[in-house]
Coordinates of C-alpha atoms in Angstrom, one line a residue:
M1 CA -30.7 -33.8 34.6
E2 CA -33.8 -35.5 35.8
N3 CA -35.9 -35.0 38.9
D4 CA -34.8 -37.0 41.9
S5 CA -36.5 -37.0 45.3
T6 CA -33.2 -38.1 46.9
T7 CA -31.1 -35.1 48.0
S8 CA -27.5 -35.3 46.7
N9 CA -24.4 -33.2 47.2
S10 CA -25.2 -31.8 43.8
D11 CA -28.7 -30.7 45.0
N12 CA -27.2 -29.2 48.0
S13 CA -24.7 -27.2 46.0
R14 CA -27.5 -25.9 43.8
R15 CA -29.5 -24.8 46.8
K16 CA -26.5 -23.0 48.1
F17 CA -26.2 -21.2 44.8
F18 CA -29.8 -19.9 45.2
Q19 CA -28.9 -18.6 48.5
Q20 CA -25.9 -16.7 47.1
T21 CA -27.1 -15.1 43.9
A22 CA -30.0 -14.0 41.8
I23 CA -31.5 -16.6 39.5
A24 CA -32.4 -16.3 35.9
G25 CA -35.9 -17.5 35.1
A26 CA -38.2 -18.2 32.4
G27 CA -38.3 -15.9 31.5
L28 CA -35.9 -14.4 33.8
L29 CA -35.9 -13.7 37.4
L30 CA -35.2 -11.2 40.1
A31 CA -32.1 -9.1 40.2
P32 CA -30.8 -7.9 43.6
N33 CA -32.2 -4.8 45.2
L34 CA -35.2 -4.5 42.7
M35 CA -38.8 -3.5 43.5
T36 CA -39.9 -9.6 35.9
A37 CA -47.4 -27.9 13.7
S38 CA -45.3 -28.4 11.4
S39 CA -42.2 -26.8 10.1
G40 CA -42.4 -24.0 7.6
T41 CA -44.7 -21.0 7.8
A42 CA -47.9 -21.0 9.8
E43 CA -50.4 -19.0 7.7
M44 CA -52.0 -15.9 9.3
N45 CA -55.6 -14.8 8.5
I46 CA -55.1 -11.0 8.8
K47 CA -58.2 -8.9 8.7
K48 CA -58.0 -5.4 7.3
E49 CA -60.2 -3.7 9.9
D50 CA -58.8 -2.2 13.1
K51 CA -55.5 -3.3 14.6
K52 CA -57.2 -4.9 17.6
D53 CA -59.2 -7.3 15.5
K54 CA -56.5 -8.6 13.2
M55 CA -54.6 -10.7 15.7
T56 CA -55.3 -14.3 15.1
I57 CA -55.7 -16.8 18.0
R58 CA -53.3 -19.7 18.8
N59 CA -53.7 -22.6 21.1
L60 CA -51.6 -23.3 24.1
G61 CA -53.1 -26.7 24.8
K62 CA -56.7 -25.8 25.2
L63 CA -56.0 -22.2 26.2
K64 CA -56.7 -19.8 23.4
V65 CA -54.6 -16.6 23.2
S66 CA -53.4 -14.0 20.8
A67 CA -50.6 -15.0 18.4
L68 CA -48.3 -12.6 20.2
G69 CA -48.2 -12.2 23.9
A70 CA -46.8 -9.6 26.3
G71 CA -44.0 -10.4 28.8
C72 CA -44.4 -7.9 31.6
M73 CA -41.3 -8.7 33.7
S74 CA -39.0 -6.0 32.3
I75 CA -41.4 -3.2 33.3
S76 CA -40.6 -4.0 37.0
A77 CA -37.3 -5.9 37.1
N78 CA -34.1 -7.4 35.7
Y79 CA -33.4 -5.1 32.7
G80 CA -32.4 -2.1 34.8
A81 CA -34.3 0.1 37.3
P82 CA -38.1 -0.4 37.2
A83 CA -40.2 1.8 35.1
K84 CA -42.8 4.1 36.6
M85 CA -46.1 2.4 37.6
E86 CA -48.2 4.6 35.4
E87 CA -45.9 4.0 32.4
G88 CA -46.2 0.3 32.9
I89 CA -50.0 0.4 33.1
K90 CA -50.2 2.5 29.9
T91 CA -48.0 0.0 28.0
I92 CA -49.9 -3.0 29.1
R93 CA -53.3 -1.4 28.3
K94 CA -51.9 -0.3 24.9
A95 CA -51.0 -4.0 24.3
Y96 CA -54.6 -5.0 25.0
E97 CA -55.9 -2.3 22.7
S98 CA -53.6 -3.6 20.0
G99 CA -55.1 -7.1 20.2
V100 CA -52.8 -8.8 22.8
T101 CA -54.8 -11.1 25.1
F102 CA -52.0 -13.0 26.8
F103 CA -49.9 -11.4 29.6
D104 CA -47.1 -13.1 31.4
T105 CA -45.8 -12.3 34.9
A106 CA -44.5 -14.1 38.1
E107 CA -44.4 -13.6 41.8
V108 CA -40.6 -13.3 41.8
Y109 CA -40.6 -10.4 39.4
G110 CA -39.9 -7.5 41.7
P111 CA -40.6 -9.6 43.8
Y112 CA -44.4 -9.2 43.8
T113 CA -44.6 -5.7 42.2
N114 CA -45.0 -7.0 38.6
E115 CA -48.0 -9.1 39.6
K116 CA -49.5 -6.0 41.2
L117 CA -48.9 -4.0 38.1
V118 CA -50.4 -6.5 35.8
G119 CA -53.4 -6.9 38.1
E120 CA -54.1 -3.2 38.1
A121 CA -53.5 -2.7 34.4
L122 CA -55.7 -5.6 33.3
Q123 CA -58.6 -5.2 35.8
P124 CA -60.9 -3.2 33.5
F125 CA -60.9 -6.0 31.0
R126 CA -59.8 -9.0 33.0
H127 CA -62.5 -11.3 31.6
K128 CA -61.2 -10.7 28.0
V129 CA -57.5 -11.7 28.6
A130 CA -55.4 -14.6 29.9
I131 CA -52.9 -14.1 32.6
A132 CA -50.0 -16.4 33.2
T133 CA -48.0 -16.3 36.4
K134 CA -45.5 -18.6 38.1
F135 CA -44.6 -20.4 41.4
G136 CA -41.6 -22.3 42.5
F137 CA -39.6 -20.1 44.9
E138 CA -39.4 -19.4 48.6
I139 CA -39.0 -15.6 48.6
G140 CA -37.7 -14.0 51.7
A141 CA -34.9 -11.7 52.8
P142 CA -32.1 -12.1 52.3
N143 CA -32.3 -15.2 50.1
I144 CA -34.4 -17.0 47.5
T145 CA -34.6 -20.8 47.4
L146 CA -36.5 -23.3 45.3
N147 CA -39.8 -24.5 46.8
S148 CA -42.4 -26.4 44.9
R149 CA -43.9 -28.4 47.8
P150 CA -47.7 -28.8 47.2
E151 CA -48.7 -26.8 50.3
H152 CA -46.4 -23.9 49.2
I153 CA -47.8 -24.0 45.6
K154 CA -51.3 -23.5 47.0
K155 CA -50.2 -20.7 49.3
V156 CA -48.5 -18.9 46.4
A157 CA -51.7 -19.3 44.3
E158 CA -53.8 -17.6 46.9
E159 CA -51.3 -14.7 47.2
S160 CA -51.0 -14.3 43.4
L161 CA -54.8 -14.2 43.0
K162 CA -54.9 -11.3 45.4
R163 CA -52.1 -9.3 43.7
L164 CA -53.6 -10.0 40.3
R165 CA -57.1 -8.9 41.5
T166 CA -58.8 -12.0 40.1
D167 CA -60.5 -15.2 41.1
H168 CA -58.5 -17.4 38.7
I169 CA -55.1 -17.8 37.1
D170 CA -55.4 -18.8 33.5
L171 CA -51.9 -20.4 33.2
F172 CA -49.9 -21.3 36.3
Y173 CA -46.3 -22.3 35.5
Q174 CA -43.7 -24.0 37.7
H175 CA -40.9 -21.4 37.3
R176 CA -38.1 -23.9 37.9
V177 CA -38.2 -27.7 38.5
D178 CA -37.5 -28.4 42.1
P179 CA -35.1 -31.5 42.4
D180 CA -36.5 -32.1 46.0
V181 CA -40.1 -32.4 44.9
P182 CA -41.3 -35.0 42.4
V183 CA -42.9 -33.3 39.5
E184 CA -45.8 -35.7 39.8
D185 CA -46.6 -34.1 43.2
V186 CA -46.4 -30.7 41.6
A187 CA -48.8 -31.7 38.9
G188 CA -51.1 -33.2 41.6
A189 CA -51.2 -29.8 43.4
I190 CA -52.1 -28.0 40.2
K191 CA -54.8 -30.6 39.5
D192 CA -56.3 -29.8 42.9
L193 CA -56.3 -26.0 42.1
I194 CA -57.9 -26.7 38.7
Q195 CA -60.6 -28.7 40.3
Q196 CA -61.2 -25.7 42.7
G197 CA -61.4 -23.3 39.8
K198 CA -58.5 -21.2 41.0
V199 CA -56.2 -22.3 38.1
L200 CA -57.3 -23.1 34.6
H201 CA -54.2 -24.5 32.9
F202 CA -50.8 -25.9 34.0
G203 CA -47.4 -25.0 32.6
L204 CA -43.7 -25.8 33.1
S205 CA -40.7 -23.6 32.5
E206 CA -37.2 -24.8 31.4
A207 CA -38.2 -28.4 31.9
S208 CA -36.7 -31.5 30.2
T209 CA -38.6 -33.9 28.0
A210 CA -38.6 -36.5 30.8
T211 CA -40.0 -34.0 33.3
I212 CA -42.7 -32.8 30.9
R213 CA -43.8 -36.4 30.3
K214 CA -44.1 -37.2 34.0
A215 CA -46.1 -34.1 34.7
H216 CA -48.3 -34.5 31.7
A217 CA -49.3 -38.0 32.8
V218 CA -50.8 -36.6 36.0
Q219 CA -52.2 -33.3 34.8
P220 CA -52.2 -32.3 31.1
V221 CA -49.6 -29.5 30.5
S222 CA -50.9 -26.7 28.4
A223 CA -47.7 -24.8 27.8
I224 CA -43.9 -25.0 28.1
Q225 CA -42.0 -21.8 28.6
S226 CA -38.2 -21.8 27.8
E227 CA -35.8 -19.4 26.1
Y228 CA -36.1 -19.7 22.4
S229 CA -35.2 -17.2 19.6
F230 CA -33.6 -17.0 16.2
M231 CA -30.2 -17.2 17.9
E232 CA -31.0 -19.6 20.8
R233 CA -32.0 -23.0 19.5
S234 CA -31.6 -25.3 22.6
V235 CA -35.2 -26.5 22.5
E236 CA -34.8 -27.7 18.9
K237 CA -31.8 -29.8 20.0
N238 CA -33.1 -31.3 23.3
G239 CA -36.4 -32.5 21.9
V240 CA -38.7 -30.2 23.9
L241 CA -40.2 -28.5 20.9
D242 CA -40.8 -31.8 19.2
L243 CA -42.4 -33.2 22.3
C244 CA -44.8 -30.2 22.5
E245 CA -45.9 -31.0 19.0
E246 CA -46.3 -34.7 19.9
L247 CA -48.4 -34.0 23.0
G248 CA -50.4 -31.0 21.8
I249 CA -48.7 -28.6 24.2
G250 CA -48.2 -25.0 23.4
F251 CA -44.7 -23.4 23.5
V252 CA -44.0 -19.9 24.9
P253 CA -40.6 -18.5 24.1
W254 CA -39.1 -16.2 26.7
G255 CA -36.3 -14.0 25.4
P256 CA -37.7 -14.2 21.8
L257 CA -35.5 -11.2 20.9
G258 CA -32.4 -12.8 22.5
M259 CA -32.9 -10.7 25.7
G260 CA -32.7 -7.6 23.6
Y261 CA -29.7 -8.5 21.5
L262 CA -31.6 -9.2 18.3
T263 CA -33.0 -5.7 18.3
G264 CA -29.7 -4.5 17.0
K265 CA -29.5 -1.9 19.7
L266 CA -26.8 -3.6 21.8
N267 CA -23.1 -3.7 21.1
S268 CA -19.8 -4.4 22.8
Q269 CA -19.9 -0.9 24.4
T270 CA -23.3 -1.4 26.0
P271 CA -23.1 -1.2 29.8
F272 CA -25.1 -3.7 32.0
D273 CA -25.6 -2.7 35.6
S274 CA -24.2 -5.6 37.7
K275 CA -26.9 -4.9 40.4
L276 CA -29.9 -4.1 38.3
D277 CA -29.5 -6.1 35.0
L278 CA -29.2 -9.8 35.1
R279 CA -27.6 -9.9 31.7
S280 CA -24.4 -8.6 33.3
S281 CA -23.7 -12.1 34.5
F282 CA -24.4 -14.0 31.3
E283 CA -21.6 -15.1 29.1
R284 CA -23.4 -14.2 25.9
F285 CA -23.5 -10.6 27.0
T286 CA -19.7 -10.0 27.5
P287 CA -18.3 -7.3 25.3
E288 CA -16.4 -10.0 23.3
N289 CA -19.5 -12.1 22.6
L290 CA -21.7 -9.1 21.9
A291 CA -19.2 -8.2 19.1
V292 CA -18.6 -11.7 17.7
N293 CA -22.3 -12.6 17.4
M294 CA -23.2 -9.5 15.4
P295 CA -23.4 -11.4 12.1
I296 CA -26.7 -12.9 13.4
V297 CA -28.1 -9.4 13.8
N298 CA -26.7 -8.5 10.4
L299 CA -28.6 -11.4 8.8
L300 CA -31.9 -10.3 10.3
N301 CA -31.2 -6.7 9.2
R302 CA -30.6 -7.9 5.6
Y303 CA -34.0 -9.5 5.5
A304 CA -35.6 -6.5 7.3
S305 CA -34.3 -4.0 4.7
N306 CA -36.1 -6.0 2.0
K307 CA -39.4 -5.9 3.9
N308 CA -39.5 -2.4 5.3
A309 CA -39.2 -4.0 8.7
T310 CA -36.7 -4.2 11.6
A311 CA -34.5 -6.9 12.8
S312 CA -36.8 -7.4 15.8
Q313 CA -39.8 -7.9 13.5
I314 CA -38.0 -10.5 11.4
A315 CA -37.0 -12.4 14.5
L316 CA -40.5 -12.5 15.8
A317 CA -42.0 -13.3 12.4
W318 CA -39.6 -16.2 12.2
L319 CA -40.9 -17.6 15.5
M320 CA -44.5 -17.2 14.3
A321 CA -43.7 -19.1 11.1
K322 CA -41.7 -21.8 12.9
K323 CA -44.7 -23.6 14.5
P324 CA -48.4 -22.7 14.8
F325 CA -48.4 -23.6 18.5
I326 CA -45.7 -21.0 19.4
V327 CA -46.8 -17.8 21.2
S328 CA -43.9 -15.4 21.9
I329 CA -44.0 -13.1 24.9
T330 CA -42.2 -9.9 23.9
G331 CA -41.1 -7.7 26.7
T332 CA -41.1 -3.9 26.7
R333 CA -41.7 -1.0 29.1
N334 CA -42.7 1.6 26.5
I335 CA -45.3 2.0 23.8
P336 CA -43.0 2.8 20.8
H337 CA -41.1 -0.5 21.4
L338 CA -44.4 -2.3 21.9
N339 CA -45.7 -1.0 18.6
E340 CA -42.5 -2.2 16.9
N341 CA -42.8 -5.7 18.3
L342 CA -46.5 -6.0 17.3
G343 CA -45.6 -4.8 13.8
A344 CA -44.0 -8.3 13.4
Y345 CA -47.5 -9.6 12.9
D346 CA -47.7 -7.8 9.5
V347 CA -44.4 -9.3 8.4
H348 CA -45.0 -12.4 6.2
L349 CA -42.2 -14.9 5.6
S350 CA -42.7 -17.2 2.6
N351 CA -41.6 -20.8 2.8
A352 CA -38.7 -20.0 0.6
E353 CA -37.6 -17.0 2.8
F354 CA -38.1 -19.0 6.0
Q355 CA -35.9 -21.8 4.6
E356 CA -33.3 -19.4 3.4
L357 CA -33.1 -17.8 6.8
E358 CA -32.5 -21.2 8.3
M359 CA -29.8 -22.1 5.9
E360 CA -28.0 -18.8 6.4
F361 CA -28.2 -19.1 10.2
A362 CA -26.8 -22.6 10.0
K363 CA -23.5 -21.1 8.7
L364 CA -23.1 -18.9 11.8
K365 CA -21.9 -19.8 15.2
V366 CA -23.5 -18.4 18.4
C367 CA -20.8 -17.7 21.0
G368 CA -21.4 -17.6 24.7
A369 CA -23.7 -19.7 27.0
R370 CA -27.2 -18.2 27.4
M371 CA -26.9 -18.3 31.2
N372 CA -24.0 -19.2 33.5
E373 CA -23.2 -22.8 34.4
M374 CA -24.8 -22.9 37.8
Q375 CA -28.0 -21.3 36.6
M376 CA -28.2 -23.7 33.7
A377 CA -28.1 -26.6 36.2
F378 CA -31.7 -25.7 37.2
C379 CA -33.0 -26.2 33.7
Q380 CA -34.3 -29.8 33.9

């Protein structure tokens, strides 16, 4: 669905939806009542010194970041009750100590509390890391609606800068494409912020190829963020991943572990709080689909057993091997899980192993839509 400045009945129905329910976003959005280049392997030059120095750098457009990033949303929102502030700070700082230099948040995660957490956690070494945050919503009780009007974007930027305790945002994403605002106007607003030094790079989340091209023509896009994982391949089919390669745009997968499913720690008996966990409304997380999709996890586990690794690590290693411009943002709220995720950096997939994984996956079927129908309507 392409951007259209003319309001239609369809647009109105979408806005009504935003007024009635929480939205998934780009990572993932806010849940009610919460305080969140080429195919084949890309070779890694792994140093043998300390863990912090071994992480190689990848490019998101012209933005240089660590090969693995940190998605901070789940510390504050959307996967259950928020973690304690001090635990979140420890986890984020441990990620930095382990070599991560790219941290992802958004104003709507919490709302606001995740940006505050990230700002406090990263303040001691702010000049050594890149922070990505997002705009695109009108946040106010009791409803959230889309709003990417240029004046609103600039207002959000000022507020995010304060919460993040910084004078610039390294990467500023449009969280969801607003059908009532031409993306060219959005790109123009970001261009103004870049000229003012308040934003360094422009990103889009869950945008179509047509939307990306329109935006990129006004202000170069550095990164696209969309759901992508070993089990979720939409961006391979809709041309977005290929377009990123064509235009020199980085790609940032949210949900690189299938929103937790590829860890192998979820099953048909796993409960999801309908008020605190957005996955409770996703078709892919019904008990039936959690059970029927298990062969995907089993496939990852087979490879993991041969490499003294975990299913999560194989899934993340696969993404790193897929394209050299991919930087996954893995989400966690505790240090043991963080260490497991970062261990993926030490897992090497040969070209033969990568191709074998692809062939084995092609035999499997993924059951259940990644988000519900009305939420998917906003991916444009």
